[in-house]
mmCIF file of C-alpha atoms in Angstrom:
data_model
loop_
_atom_site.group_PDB
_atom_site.id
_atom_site.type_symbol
_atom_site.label_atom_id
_atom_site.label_comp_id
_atom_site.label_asym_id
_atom_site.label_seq_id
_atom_site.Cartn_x
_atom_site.Cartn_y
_atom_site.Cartn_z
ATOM 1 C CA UNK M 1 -23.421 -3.552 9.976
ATOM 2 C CA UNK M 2 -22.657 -3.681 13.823
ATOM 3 C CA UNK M 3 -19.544 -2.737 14.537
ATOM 4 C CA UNK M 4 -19.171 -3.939 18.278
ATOM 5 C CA UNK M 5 -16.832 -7.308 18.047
ATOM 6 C CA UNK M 6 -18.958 -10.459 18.829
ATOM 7 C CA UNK M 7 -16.515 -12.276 21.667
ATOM 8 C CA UNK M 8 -15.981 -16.000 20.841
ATOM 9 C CA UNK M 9 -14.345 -18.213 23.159
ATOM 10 C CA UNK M 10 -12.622 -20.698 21.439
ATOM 11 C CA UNK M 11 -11.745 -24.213 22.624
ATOM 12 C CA UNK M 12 -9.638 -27.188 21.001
ATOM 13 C CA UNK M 13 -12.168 -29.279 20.260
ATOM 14 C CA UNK M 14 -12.822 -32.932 20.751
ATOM 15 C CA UNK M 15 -15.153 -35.432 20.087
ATOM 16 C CA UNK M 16 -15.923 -36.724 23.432
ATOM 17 C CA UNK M 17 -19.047 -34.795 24.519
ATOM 18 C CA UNK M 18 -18.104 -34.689 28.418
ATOM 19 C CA UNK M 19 -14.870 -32.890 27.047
ATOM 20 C CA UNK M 20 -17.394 -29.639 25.318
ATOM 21 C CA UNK M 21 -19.570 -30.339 27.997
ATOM 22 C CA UNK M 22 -16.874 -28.889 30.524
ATOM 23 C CA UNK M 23 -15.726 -26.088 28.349
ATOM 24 C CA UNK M 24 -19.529 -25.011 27.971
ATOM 25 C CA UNK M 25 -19.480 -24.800 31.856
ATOM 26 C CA UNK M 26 -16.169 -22.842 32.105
ATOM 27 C CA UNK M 27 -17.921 -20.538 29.414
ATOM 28 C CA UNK M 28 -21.536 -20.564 30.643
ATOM 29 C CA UNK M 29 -20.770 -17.452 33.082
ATOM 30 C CA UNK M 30 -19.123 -15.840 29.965
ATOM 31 C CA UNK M 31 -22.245 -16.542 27.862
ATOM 32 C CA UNK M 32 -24.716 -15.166 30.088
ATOM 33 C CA UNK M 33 -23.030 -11.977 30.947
ATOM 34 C CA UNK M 34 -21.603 -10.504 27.942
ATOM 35 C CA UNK M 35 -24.363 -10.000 24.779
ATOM 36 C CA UNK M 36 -23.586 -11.634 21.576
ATOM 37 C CA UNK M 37 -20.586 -13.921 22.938
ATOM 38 C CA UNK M 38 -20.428 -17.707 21.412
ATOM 39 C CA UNK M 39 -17.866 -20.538 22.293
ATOM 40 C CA UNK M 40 -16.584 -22.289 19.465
ATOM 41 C CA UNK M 41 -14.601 -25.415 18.934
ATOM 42 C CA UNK M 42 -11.597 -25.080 16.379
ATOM 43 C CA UNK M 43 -11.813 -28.835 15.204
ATOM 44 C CA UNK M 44 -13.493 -32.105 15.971
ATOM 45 C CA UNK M 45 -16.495 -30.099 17.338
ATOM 46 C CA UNK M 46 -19.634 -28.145 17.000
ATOM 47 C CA UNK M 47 -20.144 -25.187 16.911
ATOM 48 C CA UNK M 48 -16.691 -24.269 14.581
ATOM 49 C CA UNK M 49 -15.446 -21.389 14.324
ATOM 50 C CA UNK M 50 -16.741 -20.791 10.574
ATOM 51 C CA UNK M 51 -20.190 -21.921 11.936
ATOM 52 C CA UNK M 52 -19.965 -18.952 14.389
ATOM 53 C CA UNK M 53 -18.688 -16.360 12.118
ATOM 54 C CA UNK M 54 -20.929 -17.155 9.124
ATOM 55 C CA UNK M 55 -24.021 -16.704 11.648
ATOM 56 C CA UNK M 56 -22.591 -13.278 12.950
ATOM 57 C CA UNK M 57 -21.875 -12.747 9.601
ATOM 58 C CA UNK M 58 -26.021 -12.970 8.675
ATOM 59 C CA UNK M 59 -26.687 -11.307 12.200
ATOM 60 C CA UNK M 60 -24.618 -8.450 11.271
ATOM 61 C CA UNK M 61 -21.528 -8.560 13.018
ATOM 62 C CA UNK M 62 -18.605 -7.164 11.123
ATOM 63 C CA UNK M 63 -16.375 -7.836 13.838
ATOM 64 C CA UNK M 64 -15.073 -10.732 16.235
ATOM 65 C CA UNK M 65 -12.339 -11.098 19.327
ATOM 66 C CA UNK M 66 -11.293 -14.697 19.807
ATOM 67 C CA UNK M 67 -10.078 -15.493 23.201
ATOM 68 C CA UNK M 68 -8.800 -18.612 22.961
ATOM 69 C CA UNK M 69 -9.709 -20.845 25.971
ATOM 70 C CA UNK M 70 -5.915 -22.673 25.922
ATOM 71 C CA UNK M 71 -3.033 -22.175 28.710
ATOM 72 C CA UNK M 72 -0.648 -21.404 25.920
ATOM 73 C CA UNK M 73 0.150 -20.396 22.660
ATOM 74 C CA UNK M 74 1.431 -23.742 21.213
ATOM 75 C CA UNK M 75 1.508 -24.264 17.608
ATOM 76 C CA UNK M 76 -2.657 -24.356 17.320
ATOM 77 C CA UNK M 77 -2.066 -20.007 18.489
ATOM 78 C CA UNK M 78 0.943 -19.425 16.628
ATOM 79 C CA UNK M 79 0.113 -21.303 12.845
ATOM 80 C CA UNK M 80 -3.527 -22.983 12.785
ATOM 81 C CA UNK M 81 -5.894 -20.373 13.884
ATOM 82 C CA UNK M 82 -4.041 -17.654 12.218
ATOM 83 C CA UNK M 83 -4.217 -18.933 9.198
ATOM 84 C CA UNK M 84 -8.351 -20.145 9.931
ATOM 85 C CA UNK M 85 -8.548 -16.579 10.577
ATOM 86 C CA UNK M 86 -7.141 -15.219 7.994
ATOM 87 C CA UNK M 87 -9.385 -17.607 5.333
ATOM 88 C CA UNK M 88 -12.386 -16.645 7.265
ATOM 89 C CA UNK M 89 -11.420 -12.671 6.791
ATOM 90 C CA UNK M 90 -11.007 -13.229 3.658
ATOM 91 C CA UNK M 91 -14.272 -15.415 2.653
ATOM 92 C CA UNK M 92 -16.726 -13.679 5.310
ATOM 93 C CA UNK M 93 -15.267 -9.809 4.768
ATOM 94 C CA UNK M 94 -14.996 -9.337 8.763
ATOM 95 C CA UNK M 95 -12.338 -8.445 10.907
ATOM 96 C CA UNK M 96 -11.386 -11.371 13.587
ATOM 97 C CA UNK M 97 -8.815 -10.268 16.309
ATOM 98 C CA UNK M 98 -7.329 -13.037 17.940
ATOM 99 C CA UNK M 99 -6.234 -12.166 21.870
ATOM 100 C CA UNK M 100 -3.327 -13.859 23.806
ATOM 101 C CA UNK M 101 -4.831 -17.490 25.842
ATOM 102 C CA UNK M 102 -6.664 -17.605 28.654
ATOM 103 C CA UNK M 103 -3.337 -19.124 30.349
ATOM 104 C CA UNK M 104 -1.224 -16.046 29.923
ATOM 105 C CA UNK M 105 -3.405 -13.795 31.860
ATOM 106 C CA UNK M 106 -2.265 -13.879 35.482
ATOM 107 C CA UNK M 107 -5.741 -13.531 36.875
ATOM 108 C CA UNK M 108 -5.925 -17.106 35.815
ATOM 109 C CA UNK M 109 -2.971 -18.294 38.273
ATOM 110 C CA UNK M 110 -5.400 -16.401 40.882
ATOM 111 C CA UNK M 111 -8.312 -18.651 40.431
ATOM 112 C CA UNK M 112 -5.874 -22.167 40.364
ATOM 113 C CA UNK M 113 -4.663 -21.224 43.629
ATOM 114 C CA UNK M 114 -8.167 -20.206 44.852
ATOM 115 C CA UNK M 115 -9.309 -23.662 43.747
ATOM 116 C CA UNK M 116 -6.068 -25.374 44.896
ATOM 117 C CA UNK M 117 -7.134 -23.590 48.511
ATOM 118 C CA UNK M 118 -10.329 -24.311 48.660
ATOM 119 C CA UNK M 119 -9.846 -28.110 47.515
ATOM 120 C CA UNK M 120 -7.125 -28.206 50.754
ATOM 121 C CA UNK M 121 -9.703 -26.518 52.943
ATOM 122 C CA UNK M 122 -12.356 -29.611 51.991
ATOM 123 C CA UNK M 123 -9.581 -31.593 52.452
ATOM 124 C CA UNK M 124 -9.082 -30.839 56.161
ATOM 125 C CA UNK M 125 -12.772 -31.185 56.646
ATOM 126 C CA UNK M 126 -13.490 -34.628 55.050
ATOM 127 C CA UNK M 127 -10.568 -35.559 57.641
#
């Protein structure tokens, strides 16, 4: 069994395709640089999170780090995915860590002003 964790970025969910359509852009970069990672959708979505685990469960992987694509840990961080993790440790025999959101990391408030910058620059040109 491989023991290198299988990354999964994991999104709300919803059932308006536009709405995945723009996380699979955020995560596309993600996707294409590091092996093995996978977004998944907690709820109202495909691929789930079970979907994703059961198929790195037949590919091998013994491991998984969830970084939750969410600004902040609201009651989806703190009570629903721990406890989908802990059924899917449970009924798949893996390990899942579950890392802090996206939104805490303060590279994050980097890029927002970036884009914030570059949307005044275009702006001032447009003008």
């Amino acid at each position: 069994m491989n023991n290198d964790p299988r990354i999964i970025l994991l999104a709300h969910g919803s059932s308006d395709q536009r709405w995945c359509q723009t996380f699979e852009k955020l995560a596309t970069p993600t996707l294409e640089s590091v092996a093995g990672s996978r977004i998944a959708y907690m709820e109202l979505a495909e691929p789930s999170l079970e979907t994703i685990i059961s198929e790195g469960k037949k590919d091998g992987i013994g491991a998984f780090t969830i970084i939750p694509l969410f600004l902040a840990a609201g009651r989806h961080l703190r009570k629903d995915v721990p406890g989908m993790i802990e059924e899917l440790q449970a009924t798949h025999d893996v390990t899942i860590t579950l890392a802090p959101p996206i939104g805490e990391n303060p590279q994050l408030g980097h890029a927002i002003r970036d884009v914030v910058n570059q949307e005044l620059e275009r702006q001032k040109q447009s003008a």
